[in-house]
CSV table of C-alpha atoms and ligand atoms in Angstrom, one decimal:
chain,number,residue,atom,x,y,z
A,1,UNK,CA,-30.3,-14.0,17.7
A,2,UNK,CA,-26.8,-14.8,19.1
A,3,UNK,CA,-24.3,-15.4,16.4
A,4,UNK,CA,-20.7,-16.7,16.1
A,5,UNK,CA,-18.7,-14.2,14.0
A,6,UNK,CA,-15.4,-15.3,12.4
A,7,UNK,CA,-12.9,-12.6,11.7
A,8,UNK,CA,-9.6,-12.7,9.7
A,9,UNK,CA,-6.9,-10.3,8.6
A,10,UNK,CA,-5.2,-10.8,5.3
A,11,UNK,CA,-2.4,-9.2,3.2
A,12,UNK,CA,0.4,-7.0,4.5
A,13,UNK,CA,0.0,-5.9,8.1
A,14,UNK,CA,-1.2,-2.4,8.7
A,15,UNK,CA,-1.5,0.0,11.7
A,16,UNK,CA,-5.1,0.0,12.8
A,17,UNK,CA,-5.9,-3.7,12.2
A,18,UNK,CA,-6.2,-4.3,16.0
A,19,UNK,CA,-8.4,-1.2,16.2
A,20,UNK,CA,-10.8,-2.7,13.8
A,21,UNK,CA,-10.8,-6.0,15.8
A,22,UNK,CA,-11.5,-4.0,19.0
A,23,UNK,CA,-14.4,-2.2,17.2
A,24,UNK,CA,-15.9,-5.5,16.1
A,25,UNK,CA,-15.5,-6.9,19.7
A,26,UNK,CA,-17.1,-3.9,21.3
A,27,UNK,CA,-20.2,-4.1,19.1
A,28,UNK,CA,-20.3,-7.9,19.2
A,29,UNK,CA,-20.2,-7.8,23.1
A,30,UNK,CA,-23.1,-5.3,23.1
A,31,UNK,CA,-25.1,-7.7,20.9
A,32,UNK,CA,-24.0,-10.8,22.8
A,33,UNK,CA,-22.3,-12.4,19.8
A,34,UNK,CA,-19.2,-14.6,20.0
A,35,UNK,CA,-16.2,-13.7,18.0
A,36,UNK,CA,-13.8,-16.3,16.6
A,37,UNK,CA,-10.4,-15.1,15.5
A,38,UNK,CA,-9.1,-16.9,12.4
A,39,UNK,CA,-5.4,-16.8,12.3
A,40,UNK,CA,-3.1,-16.1,9.3
A,41,UNK,CA,-5.8,-14.8,6.9
A,42,UNK,CA,-7.1,-17.2,4.2
A,43,UNK,CA,-4.4,-19.7,5.1
A,44,UNK,CA,-5.8,-20.2,8.6
A,45,UNK,CA,-9.3,-20.1,7.3
A,46,UNK,CA,-8.5,-23.2,5.2
A,47,UNK,CA,-6.5,-24.9,8.0
A,48,UNK,CA,-9.0,-24.1,10.7
A,49,UNK,CA,-6.6,-22.1,12.9
A,50,UNK,CA,-9.0,-20.4,15.3
A,51,UNK,CA,-9.3,-19.1,18.8
A,52,UNK,CA,-12.1,-17.3,20.6
A,53,UNK,CA,-11.5,-13.6,21.1
A,54,UNK,CA,-12.6,-12.3,24.5
A,55,UNK,CA,-12.7,-8.6,24.8
A,56,UNK,CA,-12.1,-8.5,28.5
A,57,UNK,CA,-8.7,-10.0,27.9
A,58,UNK,CA,-7.8,-7.5,25.2
A,59,UNK,CA,-8.0,-4.1,27.0
A,60,UNK,CA,-7.0,-1.2,24.8
A,61,UNK,CA,-6.4,-3.4,21.8
A,62,UNK,CA,-7.1,-0.5,19.4
A,63,UNK,CA,-3.9,1.3,20.6
A,64,UNK,CA,-1.6,-1.6,19.5
A,65,UNK,CA,0.0,-1.9,16.1
A,66,UNK,CA,0.0,-5.0,13.8
A,67,UNK,CA,-2.6,-7.7,14.1
A,68,UNK,CA,-3.0,-10.2,16.9
A,69,UNK,CA,-4.5,-12.6,14.4
A,70,UNK,CA,-1.4,-12.8,12.3
A,71,UNK,CA,-1.7,-12.5,8.5
A,72,UNK,CA,-0.7,-14.1,5.2
A,73,UNK,CA,-0.9,-13.6,1.5
A,74,UNK,CA,-2.5,-16.9,0.7
A,75,UNK,CA,-4.8,-16.9,-2.3
A,76,UNK,CA,-7.3,-19.8,-2.4
A,77,UNK,CA,-8.0,-19.1,-6.1
A,78,UNK,CA,-4.4,-19.3,-7.1
A,79,UNK,CA,-4.7,-22.6,-9.0
A,80,UNK,CA,-8.0,-21.6,-10.6
A,81,UNK,CA,-6.7,-18.3,-11.8
A,82,UNK,CA,-3.8,-20.0,-13.5
A,83,UNK,CA,-6.2,-21.8,-15.9
A,84,UNK,CA,-5.9,-20.4,-19.4
A,85,UNK,CA,-9.3,-21.2,-20.8
A,86,UNK,CA,-11.7,-18.5,-19.5
A,87,UNK,CA,-14.8,-20.7,-19.2
A,88,UNK,CA,-12.9,-23.4,-17.3
A,89,UNK,CA,-11.2,-20.8,-15.2
A,90,UNK,CA,-14.5,-19.2,-14.2
A,91,UNK,CA,-15.9,-22.7,-13.4
A,92,UNK,CA,-13.0,-23.5,-11.1
A,93,UNK,CA,-13.3,-20.1,-9.4
A,94,UNK,CA,-17.0,-20.8,-8.7
A,95,UNK,CA,-16.2,-24.3,-7.4
A,96,UNK,CA,-13.5,-22.9,-5.1
A,97,UNK,CA,-15.8,-20.2,-3.9
A,98,UNK,CA,-18.4,-22.8,-2.9
A,99,UNK,CA,-15.8,-25.0,-1.2
A,100,UNK,CA,-14.6,-21.9,0.7
A,101,UNK,CA,-18.1,-21.0,1.8
A,102,UNK,CA,-18.7,-24.6,3.1
A,103,UNK,CA,-15.8,-24.1,5.4
A,104,UNK,CA,-18.1,-22.0,7.6
A,105,UNK,CA,-19.4,-25.2,9.1
A,106,UNK,CA,-16.0,-26.6,10.0
A,107,UNK,CA,-15.0,-23.2,11.5
A,108,UNK,CA,-18.3,-23.1,13.5
A,109,UNK,CA,-19.1,-19.6,12.3
A,110,UNK,CA,-22.4,-18.0,11.1
A,111,UNK,CA,-20.8,-15.0,9.4
A,112,UNK,CA,-17.3,-13.8,8.5
A,113,UNK,CA,-15.7,-10.3,8.6
A,114,UNK,CA,-12.7,-10.2,6.3
A,115,UNK,CA,-10.2,-7.3,6.8
A,116,UNK,CA,-7.9,-6.8,3.9
A,117,UNK,CA,-6.9,-5.1,0.7
A,118,UNK,CA,-8.1,-5.7,-2.8
A,119,UNK,CA,-6.7,-9.3,-2.8
A,120,UNK,CA,-8.3,-10.4,0.4
A,121,UNK,CA,-11.5,-8.6,-0.4
A,122,UNK,CA,-11.5,-10.1,-3.9
A,123,UNK,CA,-11.5,-13.6,-2.4
A,124,UNK,CA,-14.4,-12.6,0.0
A,125,UNK,CA,-16.4,-11.0,-2.9
A,126,UNK,CA,-16.3,-14.2,-5.0
A,127,UNK,CA,-17.4,-16.3,-2.0
A,128,UNK,CA,-20.4,-14.0,-1.6
A,129,UNK,CA,-21.1,-13.7,-5.3
A,130,UNK,CA,-20.9,-17.4,-6.2
A,131,UNK,CA,-21.8,-19.1,-2.9
A,132,UNK,CA,-23.9,-16.5,-1.1
A,133,UNK,CA,-21.4,-16.6,1.8
A,134,UNK,CA,-22.4,-14.3,4.7
A,135,UNK,CA,-19.4,-12.0,4.5
A,136,UNK,CA,-18.7,-8.4,5.3
A,137,UNK,CA,-15.4,-6.7,4.2
A,138,UNK,CA,-13.3,-4.0,5.9
A,139,UNK,CA,-10.9,-2.1,3.6
A,140,UNK,CA,-7.2,-2.2,4.8
A,141,UNK,CA,-4.0,-1.0,3.3
A,142,UNK,CA,-1.3,1.5,4.0
A,143,UNK,CA,-1.4,2.1,0.2
A,144,UNK,CA,-4.8,3.8,0.3
A,145,UNK,CA,-5.6,2.3,-3.1
A,146,UNK,CA,-9.1,1.0,-2.6
A,147,UNK,CA,-11.7,2.8,-4.7
A,148,UNK,CA,-14.8,3.0,-2.6
A,149,UNK,CA,-13.5,4.6,0.6
A,150,UNK,CA,-12.1,8.1,1.1
A,151,UNK,CA,-9.2,6.6,3.1
A,152,UNK,CA,-8.1,3.2,4.2
A,153,UNK,CA,-7.0,2.9,7.8
A,154,UNK,CA,-3.2,2.7,8.1
A,155,UNK,CA,-2.5,5.2,5.4
A,156,UNK,CA,-2.1,8.2,7.6
A,157,UNK,CA,0.0,6.3,10.1
A,158,UNK,CA,2.3,5.2,7.3
A,159,UNK,CA,2.4,8.8,5.9
A,160,UNK,CA,3.6,10.0,9.3
A,161,UNK,CA,6.3,7.4,9.6
A,162,UNK,CA,7.5,8.1,6.1
A,163,UNK,CA,7.4,11.8,6.6
A,164,UNK,CA,9.3,11.6,9.9
A,165,UNK,CA,12.1,9.6,8.2
A,166,UNK,CA,12.2,11.9,5.2
A,167,UNK,CA,12.4,14.9,7.4
A,168,UNK,CA,15.3,13.3,9.2
A,169,UNK,CA,17.1,12.3,6.0
A,170,UNK,CA,16.7,15.9,4.8
A,171,UNK,CA,19.0,17.1,7.6
A,172,UNK,CA,21.7,14.5,6.8
A,173,UNK,CA,21.3,15.2,3.1
A,174,UNK,CA,21.8,18.9,3.8
A,175,UNK,CA,24.8,18.3,6.0
A,176,UNK,CA,26.6,16.2,3.5
A,177,UNK,CA,25.2,18.0,0.4
A,178,UNK,CA,24.1,14.6,-0.9
A,179,UNK,CA,21.4,13.3,-3.3
A,180,UNK,CA,19.2,10.9,-1.4
A,181,UNK,CA,16.8,8.6,-3.2
A,182,UNK,CA,14.1,7.5,-0.7
A,183,UNK,CA,12.0,4.5,-1.7
A,184,UNK,CA,8.5,4.6,-0.4
A,185,UNK,CA,6.1,1.6,-0.3
A,186,UNK,CA,3.1,1.5,-2.7
A,187,UNK,CA,3.1,-1.1,-5.4
A,188,UNK,CA,0.4,0.1,-7.8
A,189,UNK,CA,-0.5,3.5,-6.4
A,190,UNK,CA,1.6,6.5,-5.6
A,191,UNK,CA,-0.6,8.0,-2.7
A,192,UNK,CA,2.1,7.2,-0.1
A,193,UNK,CA,5.0,8.7,-2.0
A,194,UNK,CA,3.0,11.7,-3.3
A,195,UNK,CA,1.6,12.7,0.1
A,196,UNK,CA,4.7,12.0,2.2
A,197,UNK,CA,6.9,13.6,-0.5
A,198,UNK,CA,4.9,16.8,-0.7
A,199,UNK,CA,4.6,17.0,3.0
A,200,UNK,CA,8.3,16.9,3.5
A,201,UNK,CA,9.3,19.0,0.5
A,202,UNK,CA,10.9,16.3,-1.6
A,203,UNK,CA,12.5,17.8,-4.7
A,204,UNK,CA,11.5,15.1,-7.1
A,205,UNK,CA,8.6,12.7,-6.6
A,206,UNK,CA,8.2,9.6,-8.8
A,207,UNK,CA,5.0,7.5,-8.7
A,208,UNK,CA,3.8,4.4,-10.6
A,209,UNK,CA,0.8,6.2,-12.3
A,210,UNK,CA,3.1,8.4,-14.3
A,211,UNK,CA,6.2,6.6,-15.6
A,212,UNK,CA,9.2,8.9,-15.4
A,213,UNK,CA,11.8,10.0,-17.9
A,214,UNK,CA,15.2,9.6,-16.3
A,215,UNK,CA,16.7,12.4,-18.4
A,216,UNK,CA,13.9,15.0,-18.0
A,217,UNK,CA,12.5,14.2,-14.6
A,218,UNK,CA,15.8,13.4,-12.8
A,219,UNK,CA,19.0,14.4,-14.5
A,220,UNK,CA,17.8,17.7,-15.9
A,221,UNK,CA,16.0,18.7,-12.7
A,222,UNK,CA,19.2,18.0,-10.7
A,223,UNK,CA,21.2,20.1,-13.1
A,224,UNK,CA,18.7,23.0,-12.9
A,225,UNK,CA,18.8,22.7,-9.1
A,226,UNK,CA,22.5,22.8,-8.9
A,227,UNK,CA,22.6,25.8,-11.3
A,228,UNK,CA,20.1,27.5,-9.0
A,229,UNK,CA,22.5,26.8,-6.1
A,230,UNK,CA,20.7,24.0,-4.4
A,231,UNK,CA,23.2,21.7,-2.8
A,232,UNK,CA,21.2,18.8,-1.5
A,233,UNK,CA,18.4,16.9,-3.1
A,234,UNK,CA,15.7,14.5,-2.0
A,235,UNK,CA,14.1,12.2,-4.6
A,236,UNK,CA,11.0,10.4,-3.2
A,237,UNK,CA,10.6,7.2,-5.3
A,238,UNK,CA,7.6,4.9,-5.1
A,239,UNK,CA,8.6,1.2,-5.1
A,240,UNK,CA,6.3,0.8,-8.0
A,241,UNK,CA,7.6,3.8,-10.0
A,242,UNK,CA,9.0,2.8,-13.4
A,243,UNK,CA,10.6,4.6,-16.3
A,244,UNK,CA,8.8,5.1,-19.6
A,245,UNK,CA,9.7,2.5,-22.2
A,246,UNK,CA,11.7,5.0,-24.2
A,247,UNK,CA,13.7,6.2,-21.2
A,248,UNK,CA,14.3,2.6,-20.1
A,249,UNK,CA,15.8,1.8,-23.5
A,250,UNK,CA,17.7,5.1,-23.9
A,251,UNK,CA,19.0,5.9,-20.4
A,252,UNK,CA,19.4,2.8,-18.4
A,253,UNK,CA,22.6,0.8,-18.3
A,254,UNK,CA,21.9,-1.6,-15.4
A,255,UNK,CA,18.4,-2.9,-16.2
A,256,UNK,CA,16.2,-3.7,-19.2
A,257,UNK,CA,12.4,-4.2,-19.6
A,258,UNK,CA,13.0,-7.9,-18.9
A,259,UNK,CA,14.4,-7.2,-15.4
A,260,UNK,CA,11.0,-5.7,-14.5
A,261,UNK,CA,8.9,-8.3,-16.4
A,262,UNK,CA,10.7,-11.2,-14.9
A,263,UNK,CA,10.3,-10.2,-11.3
A,264,UNK,CA,9.0,-13.1,-9.0
A,265,UNK,CA,5.4,-12.7,-8.0
A,266,UNK,CA,3.4,-13.4,-4.9
A,267,UNK,CA,0.3,-15.7,-4.6
A,268,UNK,CA,-1.9,-12.9,-6.1
A,269,UNK,CA,0.4,-12.3,-9.0
A,270,UNK,CA,1.8,-9.0,-7.6
A,271,UNK,CA,5.5,-8.5,-8.5
A,272,UNK,CA,7.8,-8.7,-5.5
A,273,UNK,CA,9.1,-5.1,-5.8
A,274,UNK,CA,11.4,-5.5,-2.9
A,275,UNK,CA,13.5,-7.7,-5.2
A,276,UNK,CA,13.8,-4.7,-7.7
A,277,UNK,CA,14.5,-1.7,-5.6
A,278,UNK,CA,14.1,1.2,-8.0
A,279,UNK,CA,15.8,3.5,-5.6
A,280,UNK,CA,19.0,1.5,-5.8
A,281,UNK,CA,18.7,1.3,-9.6
A,282,UNK,CA,18.4,5.1,-9.8
A,283,UNK,CA,21.5,5.5,-7.5
A,284,UNK,CA,23.5,3.1,-9.7
A,285,UNK,CA,22.4,4.9,-12.9
A,286,UNK,CA,23.2,8.4,-11.5
A,287,UNK,CA,26.6,7.2,-10.3
A,288,UNK,CA,27.4,6.1,-13.9
A,289,UNK,CA,26.7,9.6,-15.3
A,290,UNK,CA,30.1,11.3,-15.7
A,291,UNK,CA,28.4,14.3,-17.4
A,292,UNK,CA,26.4,14.9,-14.2
A,293,UNK,CA,29.5,14.6,-12.1
A,294,UNK,CA,31.3,17.2,-14.3
A,295,UNK,CA,28.3,19.5,-14.2
A,296,UNK,CA,28.1,19.3,-10.4
A,297,UNK,CA,31.8,20.0,-10.2
A,298,UNK,CA,31.5,23.1,-12.4
A,299,UNK,CA,29.0,24.5,-9.9
A,300,UNK,CA,31.2,23.5,-6.9
A,301,UNK,CA,28.5,21.0,-5.7
A,302,UNK,CA,29.2,17.7,-4.1
A,303,UNK,CA,28.1,14.6,-6.1
A,304,UNK,CA,27.3,11.8,-3.8
A,305,UNK,CA,24.2,9.6,-4.2
A,306,UNK,CA,22.6,7.4,-1.6
A,307,UNK,CA,19.5,5.3,-1.3
A,308,UNK,CA,17.2,4.6,1.7
A,309,UNK,CA,14.5,2.0,1.4
A,310,UNK,CA,11.7,2.8,3.9
A,311,UNK,CA,10.2,-0.6,3.4
A,312,UNK,CA,8.4,-2.3,6.3
A,313,UNK,CA,9.3,0.5,8.7
A,314,UNK,CA,6.3,2.3,7.1
A,315,UNK,CA,3.9,-0.4,8.3
A,316,UNK,CA,5.5,-0.6,11.8
A,317,UNK,CA,4.5,0.6,15.2
A,318,UNK,CA,1.3,1.9,16.7
A,319,UNK,CA,-1.6,3.4,14.7
A,320,UNK,CA,-2.1,7.2,14.6
A,321,UNK,CA,-5.1,8.5,16.5
A,322,UNK,CA,-6.9,9.0,13.2
A,323,UNK,CA,-6.4,5.4,12.3
A,324,UNK,CA,-7.4,4.1,15.7
A,325,UNK,CA,-10.7,6.0,15.5
A,326,UNK,CA,-11.3,5.0,11.8
A,327,UNK,CA,-10.5,1.4,12.6
A,328,UNK,CA,-12.8,1.3,15.6
A,329,UNK,CA,-15.7,2.9,13.6
A,330,UNK,CA,-15.2,0.5,10.6
A,331,UNK,CA,-15.0,-2.5,12.9
A,332,UNK,CA,-18.1,-1.5,14.9
A,333,UNK,CA,-20.0,-0.9,11.6
A,334,UNK,CA,-19.0,-4.3,10.2
A,335,UNK,CA,-20.3,-6.1,13.3
A,336,UNK,CA,-23.5,-4.0,13.1
A,337,UNK,CA,-24.0,-5.3,9.5
A,338,UNK,CA,-23.7,-8.8,10.8
A,339,UNK,CA,-26.2,-8.0,13.5
A,340,UNK,CA,-28.6,-6.8,10.8
A,341,UNK,CA,-27.9,-9.8,8.5
A,342,UNK,CA,-26.6,-7.6,5.8
A,343,UNK,CA,-23.9,-9.3,3.8
A,344,UNK,CA,-21.8,-8.9,0.6
A,345,UNK,CA,-21.0,-5.4,1.7
A,346,UNK,CA,-17.8,-3.5,2.6
A,347,UNK,CA,-17.8,-0.7,5.2
A,348,UNK,CA,-16.1,2.5,4.1
A,349,UNK,CA,-15.5,6.1,4.9
A,350,UNK,CA,-17.4,8.7,2.9
A,351,UNK,CA,-16.7,12.2,4.2
A,352,UNK,CA,-17.4,12.2,7.9
A,353,UNK,CA,-19.6,9.0,7.7
A,354,UNK,CA,-19.1,5.3,7.9
A,355,UNK,CA,-21.2,3.9,5.0
A,356,UNK,CA,-21.4,0.7,2.9
A,357,UNK,CA,-20.7,-0.3,-0.7
A,358,UNK,CA,-20.9,-3.8,-2.3
A,359,UNK,CA,-17.9,-6.0,-1.7
A,360,UNK,CA,-17.4,-6.2,-5.5
A,361,UNK,CA,-17.2,-2.5,-5.8
A,362,UNK,CA,-15.1,-2.3,-2.6
A,363,UNK,CA,-12.4,-4.6,-3.9
A,364,UNK,CA,-11.5,-2.3,-6.8
A,365,UNK,CA,-8.3,-0.3,-7.0
A,366,UNK,CA,-8.0,3.5,-6.7
A,367,UNK,CA,-4.9,5.0,-8.4
A,368,UNK,CA,-3.8,8.6,-8.3
A,369,UNK,CA,-5.8,10.4,-11.0
A,370,UNK,CA,-3.5,12.1,-13.5
A,371,UNK,CA,-5.5,15.4,-13.1
A,372,UNK,CA,-5.1,15.2,-9.3
A,373,UNK,CA,-4.3,18.6,-7.6
A,374,UNK,CA,-1.7,16.7,-5.6
A,375,UNK,CA,0.2,16.0,-8.8
A,376,UNK,CA,-0.1,19.6,-9.8
A,377,UNK,CA,1.3,20.6,-6.4
A,378,UNK,CA,4.2,18.1,-6.9
A,379,UNK,CA,5.1,19.6,-10.2
A,380,UNK,CA,4.9,23.2,-8.8
A,381,UNK,CA,7.1,22.4,-5.9
A,382,UNK,CA,9.7,20.7,-8.1
A,383,UNK,CA,9.7,23.7,-10.5
A,384,UNK,CA,9.9,26.5,-7.9
A,385,UNK,CA,12.9,24.7,-6.2
A,386,UNK,CA,14.8,24.9,-9.5
A,387,UNK,CA,14.4,28.7,-9.7
A,388,UNK,CA,17.3,30.9,-8.9
A,389,UNK,CA,17.1,32.7,-5.5
A,390,UNK,CA,19.1,35.7,-6.8
B,1,LIG,O1,0.1,-3.8,0.1
B,1,LIG,C1,0.8,-3.1,1.1
B,1,LIG,C2,2.2,-3.2,0.9
B,1,LIG,O2,2.8,-2.5,2.0
B,1,LIG,C3,2.8,-2.6,-0.4
B,1,LIG,O3,3.0,-1.2,-0.3
B,1,LIG,C4,4.0,-3.3,-0.6
B,1,LIG,O4,4.4,-3.4,-2.0
B,1,LIG,C5,3.7,-4.7,-0.1
B,1,LIG,O5,2.7,-4.5,0.9
B,1,LIG,C6,4.9,-5.4,0.5
B,1,LIG,O6,4.5,-6.6,1.0
B,1,LIG,P1,5.3,-7.7,1.8
B,1,LIG,O7,5.2,-7.3,3.3
B,1,LIG,O8,4.6,-9.0,1.5
B,1,LIG,O9,6.7,-7.6,1.3
């Protein structure tokens, strides 16, 4: 049976979104389905912002970065989630889910493919759970922090962009004998910082999963490195990295616990970390350390600290080949599920294969496990680069 499939992209943009769209379109064309693009994520879904996507007008769409559908961080459950009483909150969430599901009629769609991270997929999961909406999810985020897929598309493109910049910064850091604090995206999970940091040989890597001690993890490491005749230093700092409570109280002069707690939040309650900039805070704190300056002088080392915030440059540009292929495969599989009338599922990568999990499982977070071999590698690299070369 011919179907009309709605598709939307929500949350931050990400290299590979258009590749997923092209994968959906290829499969839909093969099965003679119509694809309606819903613009601006859940915002456009509620406002009926649609246009038909015709594959013949979109040659090579999978090679182009960003999303032709635009995106937003609109959360339809925002009001319901604010309700304090748990029973009433749940009731309102269910009412909203049903209202959202009834929007299919207005949009003229039989099924929906939602492409997004845990926030976007969480909205989709509730629509399926409480209203039986015919939805399929596709996991997206440069952060790679979704639990049921080996990788999210966009991750390796972002890693390459971050690694290129960090490699470049290393040469200027070496030339000036400076300390560079490079802030890498990744709100809750440190995958981006850990992988790009290790791949470019960052000397210190700070991630959200393991709060850092300013004195032990930064100041002492810098001192040991200077003693071991290292003259330039790269600190890769995740935007979500935070100091331990003790360190915050003991070592920080420019922020307090309140500064972090009081950060403004987006529609989904995520703190706007771009308003914090941990890299700038670390630079300010290091610059206030006269003891460190004296120590550097004693070893004839320059003491100049700079920050670089990679920010949205990490989500920019065209997807890597890996992400183009992954996006195409995920998109094609999502459209195949619609063809087979299988809903409430998220497509995912398991090993070499594109498989499915439930939307509810798919919307869960994946943080860096504290026993990860990547963390062990990080610690070994930091340690060996504090050793004397004599
Ligand atoms: O969720 C992906 C992400 O790139 C995070 O790493 C980052 O914290 C956030 O988006 C930034 O979002 P925005 O583009 O809304 O500032």
